[in-house]
Tab-separated table of C-alpha atoms in Angstrom:
chain	number	residue	atom	x	y	z
J	1017	MET	CA	22.513	0.017	2.966
J	1018	GLN	CA	21.006	-2.747	0.990
J	1019	ARG	CA	19.220	-0.991	-2.032
J	1020	TYR	CA	16.277	-2.610	-3.899
J	1021	PHE	CA	14.581	-1.888	-7.316
J	1022	ILE	CA	10.988	-1.908	-7.309
J	1023	GLN	CA	8.206	-0.733	-10.261
J	1024	THR	CA	6.528	2.486	-9.248
J	1025	ASN	CA	3.618	1.033	-8.760
J	1026	ALA	CA	4.719	-0.919	-5.745
J	1027	ILE	CA	4.475	2.427	-3.834
J	1028	GLN	CA	1.059	3.077	-2.348
J	1029	GLY	CA	1.073	6.489	-0.602
J	1030	SER	CA	3.923	6.389	2.085
J	1031	LYS	CA	3.889	2.384	2.126
J	1032	ILE	CA	5.889	0.474	-0.117
J	1033	ILE	CA	5.054	-3.347	-0.899
J	1034	ILE	CA	8.078	-5.756	-2.258
J	1035	THR	CA	7.190	-9.318	-3.312
J	1036	GLY	CA	8.937	-11.893	-5.150
J	1037	GLN	CA	13.014	-12.085	-5.290
J	1038	ASP	CA	13.685	-9.051	-3.455
J	1039	TYR	CA	11.057	-10.273	-0.575
J	1040	HIS	CA	12.994	-13.495	-0.326
J	1041	HIS	CA	16.542	-11.705	-0.359
J	1042	ILE	CA	15.136	-9.144	2.630
J	1043	LYS	CA	13.540	-11.878	4.260
J	1044	ASN	CA	15.558	-14.994	4.061
J	1045	VAL	CA	19.007	-13.827	2.746
J	1046	MET	CA	19.528	-10.671	4.826
J	1047	ARG	CA	17.246	-11.935	7.528
J	1048	MET	CA	16.240	-8.149	8.332
J	1049	LYS	CA	13.967	-7.406	10.904
J	1050	LEU	CA	11.063	-5.004	11.449
J	1051	GLY	CA	12.321	-1.448	12.064
J	1052	ASN	CA	15.607	-2.325	9.855
J	1053	GLN	CA	15.719	0.374	6.761
J	1054	VAL	CA	16.862	-0.011	3.328
J	1055	MET	CA	17.027	2.096	0.029
J	1056	VAL	CA	14.318	1.695	-2.547
J	1057	CYS	CA	14.700	2.752	-5.817
J	1058	THR	CA	11.797	2.888	-8.740
J	1059	GLU	CA	12.226	2.499	-12.365
J	1060	LYS	CA	12.068	5.967	-13.078
J	1061	GLY	CA	15.259	6.827	-10.988
J	1062	GLN	CA	13.589	8.391	-7.492
J	1063	SER	CA	15.212	6.682	-4.370
J	1064	TYR	CA	13.673	6.515	-0.914
J	1065	LEU	CA	14.791	5.719	2.760
J	1066	ALA	CA	12.408	3.030	3.878
J	1067	GLU	CA	11.829	1.035	6.860
J	1068	ILE	CA	10.368	-2.526	7.168
J	1069	ILE	CA	7.000	-2.133	9.105
J	1070	ALA	CA	5.656	-5.893	8.380
J	1071	TYR	CA	6.097	-9.326	6.928
J	1072	THR	CA	3.206	-11.567	5.582
J	1073	ASP	CA	4.075	-14.938	3.933
J	1074	THR	CA	4.528	-13.438	0.103
J	1075	GLU	CA	5.286	-9.427	1.089
J	1076	VAL	CA	7.245	-7.252	3.024
J	1077	LEU	CA	5.613	-4.299	3.844
J	1078	LEU	CA	7.617	-0.920	4.094
J	1079	SER	CA	6.904	2.914	5.445
J	1080	THR	CA	9.000	5.452	3.413
J	1081	ILE	CA	11.352	7.507	5.677
J	1082	ASN	CA	12.101	10.284	2.961
J	1083	GLN	CA	12.994	10.617	-0.348
J	1084	LEU	CA	16.683	10.811	-1.167
J	1085	GLN	CA	18.315	13.487	-3.396
J	1086	GLU	CA	21.302	11.562	-5.169
J	1087	GLN	CA	22.985	12.156	-8.624
J	1088	VAL	CA	24.660	8.922	-9.034
J	1089	GLU	CA	23.810	8.540	-12.903
J	1090	LEU	CA	25.676	9.946	-15.481
J	1091	PRO	CA	24.526	12.748	-17.309
J	1092	VAL	CA	24.199	11.366	-20.682
J	1093	MET	CA	22.889	7.930	-21.397
J	1094	VAL	CA	25.279	5.707	-22.963
J	1095	THR	CA	24.127	2.277	-24.862
J	1096	ILE	CA	26.976	-0.338	-25.687
J	1097	ALA	CA	26.348	-2.099	-28.734
J	1098	GLN	CA	28.856	-5.020	-28.793
J	1099	GLY	CA	29.463	-7.815	-31.641
J	1100	MET	CA	28.016	-10.860	-30.355
J	1101	VAL	CA	30.383	-12.818	-27.912
J	1102	ARG	CA	29.912	-15.853	-25.878
J	1103	ARG	CA	27.796	-15.815	-23.005
J	1104	GLU	CA	30.495	-15.540	-20.507
J	1105	LYS	CA	31.616	-12.553	-21.817
J	1106	THR	CA	28.663	-10.859	-22.304
J	1107	GLU	CA	27.682	-11.456	-19.093
J	1108	GLU	CA	31.294	-9.860	-17.751
J	1109	VAL	CA	30.609	-7.040	-19.848
J	1110	ILE	CA	26.953	-6.435	-18.702
J	1111	ARG	CA	28.078	-6.545	-15.257
J	1112	ARG	CA	30.873	-4.000	-15.475
J	1113	ILE	CA	29.180	-1.524	-17.792
J	1114	SER	CA	26.114	-1.395	-15.218
J	1115	GLU	CA	28.381	-0.823	-12.506
J	1116	LEU	CA	30.169	2.181	-14.839
J	1117	GLY	CA	26.748	3.923	-15.368
J	1118	ALA	CA	25.815	2.808	-18.711
J	1119	SER	CA	22.039	2.929	-19.707
J	1120	SER	CA	21.525	-0.209	-22.010
J	1121	TYR	CA	23.448	-2.851	-23.908
J	1122	VAL	CA	22.680	-4.792	-27.289
J	1123	SER	CA	24.453	-7.606	-28.877
J	1124	VAL	CA	24.767	-6.935	-32.420
J	1125	MET	CA	25.367	-10.182	-34.834
J	1126	MET	CA	28.533	-9.343	-36.627
J	1127	GLU	CA	30.500	-10.815	-39.408
J	1128	ARG	CA	33.034	-12.368	-37.008
J	1129	SER	CA	30.867	-13.256	-34.342
J	1130	ILE	CA	31.382	-16.809	-33.525
J	1131	VAL	CA	27.655	-17.097	-31.664
J	1132	LYS	CA	24.367	-16.861	-33.588
J	1133	ILE	CA	21.144	-15.564	-32.486
J	1134	LYS	CA	19.300	-18.350	-31.184
J	1135	GLU	CA	15.601	-19.088	-30.474
J	1136	ASN	CA	16.062	-19.523	-27.067
J	1137	ASP	CA	18.061	-16.142	-26.489
J	1138	ASN	CA	14.838	-15.022	-24.308
J	1139	LYS	CA	16.255	-16.956	-21.277
J	1140	LYS	CA	19.379	-15.511	-21.996
J	1141	ILE	CA	18.148	-11.884	-22.093
J	1142	THR	CA	16.629	-12.693	-18.978
J	1143	ARG	CA	19.518	-13.863	-17.176
J	1144	TYR	CA	21.557	-10.752	-18.396
J	1145	GLN	CA	18.777	-8.265	-17.066
J	1146	MET	CA	19.231	-10.016	-13.746
J	1147	ILE	CA	22.707	-9.464	-13.796
J	1148	ALA	CA	22.475	-5.791	-14.709
J	1149	LYS	CA	19.889	-5.281	-11.987
J	1150	GLU	CA	22.233	-6.788	-9.557
J	1151	ALA	CA	25.228	-4.705	-10.373
J	1152	SER	CA	23.217	-1.543	-10.864
J	1153	GLU	CA	22.087	-2.172	-7.260
J	1154	GLN	CA	25.783	-3.160	-5.690
J	1155	ALA	CA	27.062	0.154	-7.810
J	1156	HIS	CA	24.274	2.210	-5.895
J	1157	ARG	CA	22.444	3.292	-8.889
J	1158	THR	CA	19.362	4.782	-9.203
J	1159	LYS	CA	18.501	2.929	-12.717
J	1160	ILE	CA	19.060	-0.664	-13.732
J	1161	MET	CA	20.600	-0.856	-17.317
J	1162	THR	CA	18.725	-2.255	-19.816
J	1163	VAL	CA	19.590	-5.199	-21.980
J	1164	MET	CA	18.040	-5.312	-25.484
J	1165	GLU	CA	17.352	-8.143	-27.676
J	1166	PRO	CA	19.974	-9.321	-30.044
J	1167	MET	CA	20.190	-7.421	-33.480
J	1168	LEU	CA	21.191	-8.045	-36.895
J	1169	PHE	CA	23.685	-5.817	-38.045
J	1170	THR	CA	21.892	-4.643	-40.964
J	1171	ASP	CA	18.974	-3.634	-38.562
J	1172	PHE	CA	21.243	-1.976	-35.975
J	1173	LEU	CA	22.674	0.473	-38.892
J	1174	HIS	CA	19.160	1.754	-38.824
J	1175	GLN	CA	19.322	2.542	-35.234
J	1176	ILE	CA	22.275	4.843	-35.325
J	1177	LYS	CA	20.374	7.936	-36.455
J	1178	GLN	CA	18.396	7.846	-32.965
J	1179	TYR	CA	21.536	8.648	-31.083
J	1180	ASP	CA	23.000	12.161	-30.482
J	1181	LEU	CA	26.290	10.744	-30.927
J	1182	CYS	CA	27.738	7.421	-32.291
J	1183	LEU	CA	31.362	6.469	-31.333
J	1184	VAL	CA	33.175	3.374	-33.051
J	1185	ALA	CA	36.095	1.977	-31.282
J	1186	TYR	CA	38.410	1.009	-34.080
J	1187	GLU	CA	41.922	-0.479	-33.485
J	1188	GLU	CA	43.043	0.613	-36.450
J	1189	GLN	CA	42.473	4.223	-35.367
J	1190	GLY	CA	44.326	3.738	-32.262
J	1191	ARG	CA	47.210	2.252	-33.889
J	1192	ALA	CA	47.259	5.419	-36.319
J	1193	ASN	CA	47.334	7.347	-33.203
J	1194	ASP	CA	43.917	8.747	-33.186
J	1195	ARG	CA	43.265	11.259	-30.470
J	1196	SER	CA	39.910	12.814	-31.381
J	1197	LEU	CA	37.753	11.028	-28.202
J	1198	PRO	CA	38.446	14.129	-25.856
J	1199	ARG	CA	37.391	16.664	-28.371
J	1200	VAL	CA	34.630	14.861	-29.343
J	1201	LEU	CA	33.221	14.524	-25.798
J	1202	LYS	CA	34.303	18.231	-25.439
J	1203	GLY	CA	32.307	19.289	-28.306
J	1204	PHE	CA	29.121	17.296	-27.617
J	1205	THR	CA	26.060	18.845	-26.098
J	1206	GLY	CA	23.294	16.101	-26.784
J	1207	LYS	CA	22.056	13.531	-24.144
J	1208	THR	CA	22.478	10.242	-25.869
J	1209	ILE	CA	25.468	8.527	-26.789
J	1210	LEU	CA	25.938	5.037	-28.912
J	1211	ILE	CA	28.811	3.210	-28.362
J	1212	VAL	CA	29.831	0.433	-31.139
J	1213	ILE	CA	32.339	-2.306	-30.160
J	1214	GLY	CA	33.324	-5.344	-32.653
J	1215	PRO	CA	33.519	-8.810	-31.693
J	1216	GLU	CA	36.433	-10.631	-31.040
J	1217	GLY	CA	38.575	-10.607	-34.143
J	1218	GLY	CA	37.175	-6.881	-34.893
J	1219	PHE	CA	34.870	-5.524	-37.286
J	1220	GLY	CA	34.380	-6.938	-40.903
J	1221	ALA	CA	36.127	-4.666	-43.731
J	1222	SER	CA	32.395	-4.000	-45.201
J	1223	GLU	CA	31.367	-3.349	-41.600
J	1224	ILE	CA	33.735	-0.645	-41.196
J	1225	LYS	CA	32.701	0.623	-44.507
J	1226	SER	CA	28.961	0.561	-43.533
J	1227	LEU	CA	29.495	2.349	-40.492
J	1228	ALA	CA	31.695	5.072	-42.185
J	1229	THR	CA	28.434	5.803	-44.288
J	1230	THR	CA	26.367	6.772	-41.112
J	1231	THR	CA	26.769	9.447	-38.940
J	1232	ALA	CA	29.070	7.267	-36.602
J	1233	LYS	CA	32.731	8.577	-35.743
J	1234	LEU	CA	35.435	5.795	-35.667
J	1235	VAL	CA	37.896	6.530	-32.493
J	1236	GLY	CA	41.303	5.164	-31.171
J	1237	LEU	CA	41.099	4.010	-27.516
J	1238	GLY	CA	44.974	4.197	-27.402
J	1239	PRO	CA	47.939	2.430	-29.069
J	1240	ARG	CA	47.309	-1.093	-27.365
J	1241	ILE	CA	44.834	-3.428	-28.766
J	1242	LEU	CA	41.988	-3.889	-26.226
J	1243	ARG	CA	40.049	-7.031	-26.118
J	1244	THR	CA	36.623	-6.606	-26.938
J	1245	GLU	CA	35.136	-6.962	-23.278
J	1246	THR	CA	37.813	-4.226	-22.343
J	1247	ALA	CA	36.915	-1.743	-24.839
J	1248	PRO	CA	33.639	-0.511	-23.441
J	1249	LEU	CA	35.346	-0.540	-19.852
J	1250	TYR	CA	37.598	1.990	-21.510
J	1251	LEU	CA	35.034	3.782	-22.944
J	1252	MET	CA	32.830	4.032	-19.849
J	1253	SER	CA	35.556	5.023	-17.700
J	1254	ALA	CA	36.592	7.723	-20.117
J	1255	ILE	CA	32.933	8.829	-20.257
J	1256	SER	CA	32.657	9.211	-16.596
J	1257	TYR	CA	36.038	10.665	-16.277
J	1258	HIS	CA	34.987	13.505	-18.623
J	1259	TYR	CA	31.730	14.284	-17.242
J	1260	GLU	CA	31.650	13.392	-13.527
J	1261	LEU	CA	35.526	14.324	-12.836
J	1262	GLY	CA	36.186	16.626	-15.565
J	1263	GLU	CA	36.693	20.336	-14.689
J	1264	THR	CA	34.789	21.490	-17.694
J	1265	ASN	CA	31.920	19.528	-17.077
J	1266	GLU	CA	28.801	21.639	-16.852
J	1267	ASN	CA	26.275	19.292	-15.941
C	595	MET	CA	51.029	-10.682	-36.271
C	596	GLN	CA	51.986	-12.983	-33.341
C	597	ARG	CA	54.439	-11.542	-31.023
C	598	TYR	CA	56.566	-13.329	-28.412
C	599	PHE	CA	58.838	-12.024	-25.542
C	600	ILE	CA	62.448	-12.779	-25.416
C	601	GLN	CA	65.269	-12.568	-22.868
C	602	THR	CA	67.397	-9.909	-24.574
C	603	ASN	CA	70.324	-12.640	-24.399
C	604	ALA	CA	68.203	-14.797	-26.899
C	605	ILE	CA	69.298	-12.191	-29.664
C	606	GLN	CA	72.848	-13.064	-31.037
C	607	GLY	CA	73.764	-10.622	-33.859
C	608	SER	CA	70.889	-10.800	-36.084
C	609	LYS	CA	69.763	-14.259	-34.999
C	610	ILE	CA	66.978	-14.811	-32.362
C	611	ILE	CA	66.593	-18.204	-30.566
C	612	ILE	CA	63.317	-19.153	-29.020
C	613	THR	CA	63.090	-22.135	-27.165
C	614	GLY	CA	60.483	-23.513	-24.417
C	615	GLN	CA	56.998	-22.971	-24.404
C	616	ASP	CA	57.191	-20.223	-27.121
C	617	TYR	CA	59.096	-22.492	-29.313
C	618	HIS	CA	56.141	-25.047	-28.719
C	619	HIS	CA	53.557	-22.390	-29.487
C	620	ILE	CA	55.314	-21.239	-32.784
C	621	LYS	CA	55.840	-24.982	-33.843
C	622	ASN	CA	53.015	-26.842	-32.762
C	623	VAL	CA	49.938	-24.415	-31.963
C	624	MET	CA	50.840	-21.537	-34.770
C	625	ARG	CA	52.351	-24.210	-36.834
C	626	MET	CA	54.453	-21.622	-38.362
C	627	LYS	CA	56.629	-22.610	-41.631
C	628	LEU	CA	60.275	-21.743	-42.513
C	629	GLY	CA	59.653	-17.854	-43.908
C	630	ASN	CA	56.561	-17.461	-41.601
C	631	GLN	CA	57.262	-13.632	-39.824
C	632	VAL	CA	56.548	-13.082	-36.025
C	633	MET	CA	56.998	-10.082	-33.875
C	634	VAL	CA	59.756	-10.236	-31.195
C	635	CYS	CA	59.952	-8.320	-27.877
C	636	THR	CA	62.747	-7.888	-25.494
C	637	GLU	CA	62.218	-7.292	-21.782
C	638	LYS	CA	63.866	-3.788	-22.656
C	639	GLY	CA	61.011	-2.936	-24.539
C	640	GLN	CA	62.694	-3.364	-27.991
C	641	SER	CA	60.819	-4.720	-30.771
C	642	TYR	CA	61.917	-6.818	-33.873
C	643	LEU	CA	60.378	-8.117	-37.195
C	644	ALA	CA	61.817	-11.201	-37.611
C	645	GLU	CA	61.630	-14.291	-40.062
C	646	ILE	CA	61.610	-18.280	-39.190
C	647	ILE	CA	65.046	-19.958	-40.823
C	648	ALA	CA	65.067	-23.174	-38.850
C	649	TYR	CA	63.672	-25.495	-36.419
C	650	THR	CA	65.483	-28.194	-34.173
C	651	ASP	CA	64.070	-30.251	-31.878
C	652	THR	CA	63.932	-27.679	-29.058
C	653	GLU	CA	64.499	-24.311	-30.715
C	654	VAL	CA	63.644	-22.281	-33.567
C	655	LEU	CA	65.619	-20.056	-34.943
C	656	LEU	CA	64.624	-16.402	-36.536
C	657	SER	CA	66.782	-13.896	-38.399
C	658	THR	CA	65.790	-10.298	-37.712
C	659	ILE	CA	64.422	-8.287	-40.688
C	660	ASN	CA	64.180	-4.980	-39.078
C	661	GLN	CA	63.962	-3.146	-35.443
C	662	LEU	CA	60.600	-1.630	-34.898
C	663	GLN	CA	59.600	1.485	-33.535
C	664	GLU	CA	56.754	1.579	-31.589
C	665	GLN	CA	55.353	3.688	-28.912
C	666	VAL	CA	52.427	1.502	-27.476
C	667	GLU	CA	53.722	1.622	-23.665
C	668	LEU	CA	52.099	4.509	-21.690
C	669	PRO	CA	54.506	7.453	-20.593
C	670	VAL	CA	54.036	6.893	-17.221
C	671	MET	CA	54.876	3.388	-15.169
C	672	VAL	CA	51.807	2.438	-13.070
C	673	THR	CA	51.801	0.005	-10.385
C	674	ILE	CA	48.067	-1.286	-9.116
C	675	ALA	CA	48.293	-2.317	-5.524
C	676	GLN	CA	45.080	-4.173	-4.453
C	677	GLY	CA	44.021	-5.519	-1.271
C	678	MET	CA	44.215	-9.294	-1.696
C	679	VAL	CA	41.098	-10.815	-2.899
C	680	ARG	CA	40.657	-14.291	-4.547
C	681	ARG	CA	42.469	-15.706	-7.206
C	682	GLU	CA	39.873	-15.459	-10.050
C	683	LYS	CA	39.390	-12.030	-9.099
C	684	THR	CA	43.168	-11.289	-9.253
C	685	GLU	CA	43.637	-13.098	-12.557
C	686	GLU	CA	40.527	-10.822	-14.130
C	687	VAL	CA	42.546	-7.728	-12.869
C	688	ILE	CA	46.032	-8.928	-13.817
C	689	ARG	CA	44.542	-9.582	-17.447
C	690	ARG	CA	42.716	-6.233	-17.801
C	691	ILE	CA	45.454	-4.034	-16.730
C	692	SER	CA	47.994	-5.680	-18.370
C	693	GLU	CA	46.043	-5.123	-21.544
C	694	LEU	CA	45.406	-1.233	-20.396
C	695	GLY	CA	49.187	-0.453	-20.004
C	696	ALA	CA	49.906	-0.879	-16.178
C	697	SER	CA	53.742	-1.807	-15.305
C	698	SER	CA	53.100	-3.680	-12.343
C	699	TYR	CA	50.594	-5.379	-9.894
C	700	VAL	CA	51.018	-6.318	-6.223
C	701	SER	CA	48.560	-7.806	-3.803
C	702	VAL	CA	48.136	-6.120	-0.391
C	703	MET	CA	47.193	-8.011	2.788
C	704	MET	CA	44.593	-5.623	4.412
C	705	GLU	CA	42.149	-5.886	6.996
C	706	ARG	CA	38.987	-6.797	5.160
C	707	SER	CA	41.004	-9.104	2.770
C	708	ILE	CA	39.103	-12.627	3.022
C	709	VAL	CA	42.134	-14.269	1.589
C	710	LYS	CA	45.330	-14.571	3.386
C	711	ILE	CA	49.062	-14.577	2.012
C	712	LYS	CA	50.001	-18.514	2.007
C	713	GLU	CA	53.253	-20.518	1.640
C	714	ASN	CA	52.784	-21.978	-1.495
C	715	ASP	CA	51.636	-18.464	-3.036
C	716	ASN	CA	54.796	-18.991	-5.388
C	717	LYS	CA	52.822	-21.388	-7.629
C	718	LYS	CA	50.313	-18.626	-7.928
C	719	ILE	CA	52.597	-15.981	-8.776
C	720	THR	CA	53.783	-17.797	-11.575
C	721	ARG	CA	50.482	-18.334	-12.812
C	722	TYR	CA	49.806	-14.785	-12.540
C	723	GLN	CA	52.828	-13.830	-14.599
C	724	MET	CA	51.972	-16.011	-17.281
C	725	ILE	CA	48.475	-14.222	-17.663
C	726	ALA	CA	50.067	-11.018	-17.461
C	727	LYS	CA	52.642	-12.124	-20.193
C	728	GLU	CA	49.761	-13.721	-22.538
C	729	ALA	CA	47.602	-9.807	-21.803
C	730	SER	CA	50.536	-8.020	-22.947
C	731	GLU	CA	51.224	-9.963	-25.799
C	732	GLN	CA	47.518	-9.912	-27.113
C	733	ALA	CA	47.525	-6.033	-26.340
C	734	HIS	CA	50.508	-5.726	-28.511
C	735	ARG	CA	52.755	-4.207	-25.655
C	736	THR	CA	56.256	-4.172	-25.935
C	737	LYS	CA	56.738	-4.738	-22.194
C	738	ILE	CA	54.977	-7.400	-19.798
C	739	MET	CA	53.706	-6.303	-16.645
C	740	THR	CA	55.495	-7.748	-13.713
C	741	VAL	CA	53.487	-9.148	-10.757
C	742	MET	CA	55.004	-8.759	-7.473
C	743	GLU	CA	55.213	-11.245	-4.649
C	744	PRO	CA	52.117	-10.190	-1.817
C	745	MET	CA	52.917	-7.828	0.895
C	746	LEU	CA	51.706	-7.020	4.158
C	747	PHE	CA	49.797	-3.425	4.568
C	748	THR	CA	52.426	-2.172	7.267
C	749	ASP	CA	55.342	-3.145	4.862
C	750	PHE	CA	53.425	-1.667	1.863
C	751	LEU	CA	53.353	1.630	3.820
C	752	HIS	CA	57.001	2.181	3.401
C	753	GLN	CA	56.621	1.444	-0.553
C	754	ILE	CA	54.624	4.454	-0.880
C	755	LYS	CA	57.430	7.075	-1.058
C	756	GLN	CA	59.541	5.383	-3.739
C	757	TYR	CA	56.651	6.282	-6.027
C	758	ASP	CA	56.263	9.854	-7.753
C	759	LEU	CA	52.521	10.146	-6.944
C	760	CYS	CA	50.187	7.448	-5.048
C	761	LEU	CA	46.614	7.786	-5.482
C	762	VAL	CA	44.111	5.968	-3.364
C	763	ALA	CA	40.756	5.014	-4.828
C	764	TYR	CA	38.582	5.950	-1.839
C	765	GLU	CA	34.668	5.364	-2.285
C	766	GLU	CA	33.918	7.959	0.281
C	767	GLN	CA	35.624	10.721	-1.797
C	768	GLY	CA	33.736	9.469	-4.809
C	769	ARG	CA	30.370	10.109	-2.883
C	770	ALA	CA	31.572	13.454	-1.443
C	771	ASN	CA	31.920	14.566	-5.293
C	772	ASP	CA	35.660	14.698	-5.281
C	773	ARG	CA	36.498	15.676	-8.769
C	774	SER	CA	40.543	16.201	-8.124
C	775	LEU	CA	41.621	13.263	-10.303
C	776	PRO	CA	41.890	15.287	-13.542
C	777	ARG	CA	43.630	17.896	-11.968
C	778	VAL	CA	46.091	15.721	-9.854
C	779	LEU	CA	47.137	14.260	-13.318
C	780	LYS	CA	47.446	17.347	-15.060
C	781	GLY	CA	49.846	18.439	-12.293
C	782	PHE	CA	51.790	15.834	-12.256
C	783	THR	CA	55.363	15.613	-14.067
C	784	GLY	CA	56.907	12.450	-12.669
C	785	LYS	CA	57.155	9.222	-14.371
C	786	THR	CA	55.855	6.743	-11.563
C	787	ILE	CA	52.182	6.216	-10.077
C	788	LEU	CA	50.825	4.013	-7.658
C	789	ILE	CA	47.590	3.229	-7.181
C	790	VAL	CA	45.793	1.618	-4.115
C	791	ILE	CA	42.657	-0.087	-4.166
C	792	GLY	CA	40.920	-1.574	-1.262
C	793	PRO	CA	39.520	-5.307	-1.276
C	794	GLU	CA	36.219	-6.366	-1.229
C	795	GLY	CA	34.405	-4.396	1.433
C	796	GLY	CA	37.092	-1.276	1.076
C	797	PHE	CA	39.822	-0.361	3.381
C	798	GLY	CA	39.709	-0.354	6.790
C	799	ALA	CA	39.105	3.048	8.748
C	800	SER	CA	42.956	2.709	10.734
C	801	GLU	CA	44.057	1.962	6.659
C	802	ILE	CA	42.783	4.959	5.472
C	803	LYS	CA	44.225	6.797	8.443
C	804	SER	CA	47.712	5.389	7.493
C	805	LEU	CA	47.416	5.933	4.193
C	806	ALA	CA	46.490	9.707	4.897
C	807	THR	CA	50.029	10.237	6.816
C	808	THR	CA	51.568	9.430	3.781
C	809	THR	CA	52.294	11.342	0.498
C	810	ALA	CA	49.316	9.366	-1.145
C	811	LYS	CA	46.367	11.392	-2.463
C	812	LEU	CA	42.507	10.034	-1.638
C	813	VAL	CA	40.943	10.458	-4.818
C	814	GLY	CA	37.211	9.446	-6.193
C	815	LEU	CA	36.237	7.692	-9.181
C	816	GLY	CA	32.745	9.084	-9.510
C	817	PRO	CA	29.607	9.067	-7.675
C	818	ARG	CA	28.900	4.754	-8.249
C	819	ILE	CA	30.289	2.516	-5.750
C	820	LEU	CA	32.987	0.496	-7.898
C	821	ARG	CA	34.069	-2.958	-7.368
C	822	THR	CA	37.252	-3.669	-6.394
C	823	GLU	CA	38.210	-5.454	-9.669
C	824	THR	CA	36.273	-2.371	-11.738
C	825	ALA	CA	38.338	0.467	-9.970
C	826	PRO	CA	41.795	-0.489	-11.271
C	827	LEU	CA	40.286	-0.691	-14.913
C	828	TYR	CA	38.704	2.811	-14.383
C	829	LEU	CA	42.011	4.276	-13.195
C	830	MET	CA	43.891	2.619	-15.851
C	831	SER	CA	41.533	3.651	-18.588
C	832	ALA	CA	41.443	7.319	-17.302
C	833	ILE	CA	45.352	7.421	-17.236
C	834	SER	CA	45.677	5.979	-20.992
C	835	TYR	CA	42.449	8.701	-21.535
C	836	HIS	CA	44.600	11.666	-20.129
C	837	TYR	CA	48.068	10.773	-21.554
C	838	GLU	CA	47.253	8.970	-24.645
C	839	LEU	CA	44.449	11.014	-25.990
C	840	GLY	CA	44.334	13.910	-24.239
C	841	GLU	CA	45.190	17.282	-26.147
C	842	THR	CA	47.294	18.620	-23.283
C	843	ASN	CA	49.815	15.592	-23.442
C	844	GLU	CA	53.387	16.541	-23.996
C	845	ASN	CA	54.896	13.296	-24.335
């Protein structure tokens, strides 16, 4: 069933009003008729089954049938922080980690990033956020992943302590046969995880040094060298595997 | 260090002769000089550190310095069988699963595949194999993933029994909160795993029925709906996480 994300204030009693792009999608792309049903999710993670009861020139009016009890969100909130890479790679990562259940994404300007933070990044963020929304909808999530404004590495370092756990995917740990990841996840009882991934070419030596002075843990992702756009998918999959399929999952 | 895959017969005693595209890459792309070192891997999974000792118009001659002991391959051989999808998506999956350690990939013509097997698929396979080779090299693997010829679903069904384990990623199992995957992997002692993924739109009802009559196990990949190009990455990451990082790994 088609699902749409709405602002909580679009719900008025048992009625829901949808405007803008979603209105266009329902009316002109999906060509839904009165009586057709859709799934509607609020930014707070509530979801409803609703029926189309009227169209105006700019709005579609729905009536809620019932609220749905779904647990499709990861029991932990995962933020992926990635060394800034080209737009196409960023979009690819945003699309996949939205599907895989991440809560937010931020590009961090690192030493080896070949792209820089620019004045007109706002437009990019809007586009990234749209991709995150579409991928979240397709994955049948009840929350949309947030795309944050890009950050300088030095500013980013100060953010780390806000998270209950920070994992740095470091290829040298992988080569050195580091197997700490499952142990770290098993011992973790917090709610927020920050994952740090280098840009193409990896972290600079001084960046790894700086990260090591924080609460961040350097972890390996196996003996093969993963590209910067593959490492986030590995970690998101591992986290889902651990929390959502794992036998020891207490959530 | 740059790594190149060669045929075993390119090694003659302590000398290695590289021709063709790799010759071009070493000489004209990397512009390596005499005395420069590269990593050379044979199709049998042996790898050598080698030094460039001479160039001719068509060949580069290397001398082996020593054989390397590396364990960068998964302890199980994983084949990904995917419902046939468009070329760009196939390429994307081949690239990522090569990185993540898969042994082979095959497209299977399924009910909901929007692309069909064509006469000129040979060219595509050559291109796919090249992508697999490049991705394997970049991931520092010692083996290249094999891309097999596309298959009809009915022919594919007969292949299943050749594998020690067959897992079918089925979204209805995910929705039904199936958590069998870690248990299946934990209990598995064989060497070859076949993973079956539906095309866009998923498996047809009769396909799932046919698969259920074989030794295949239907498994869920968590509560979110993953796209056909994301599911293989989830499973490859989970298998690496289990075998290469897991504490119970005996390999």
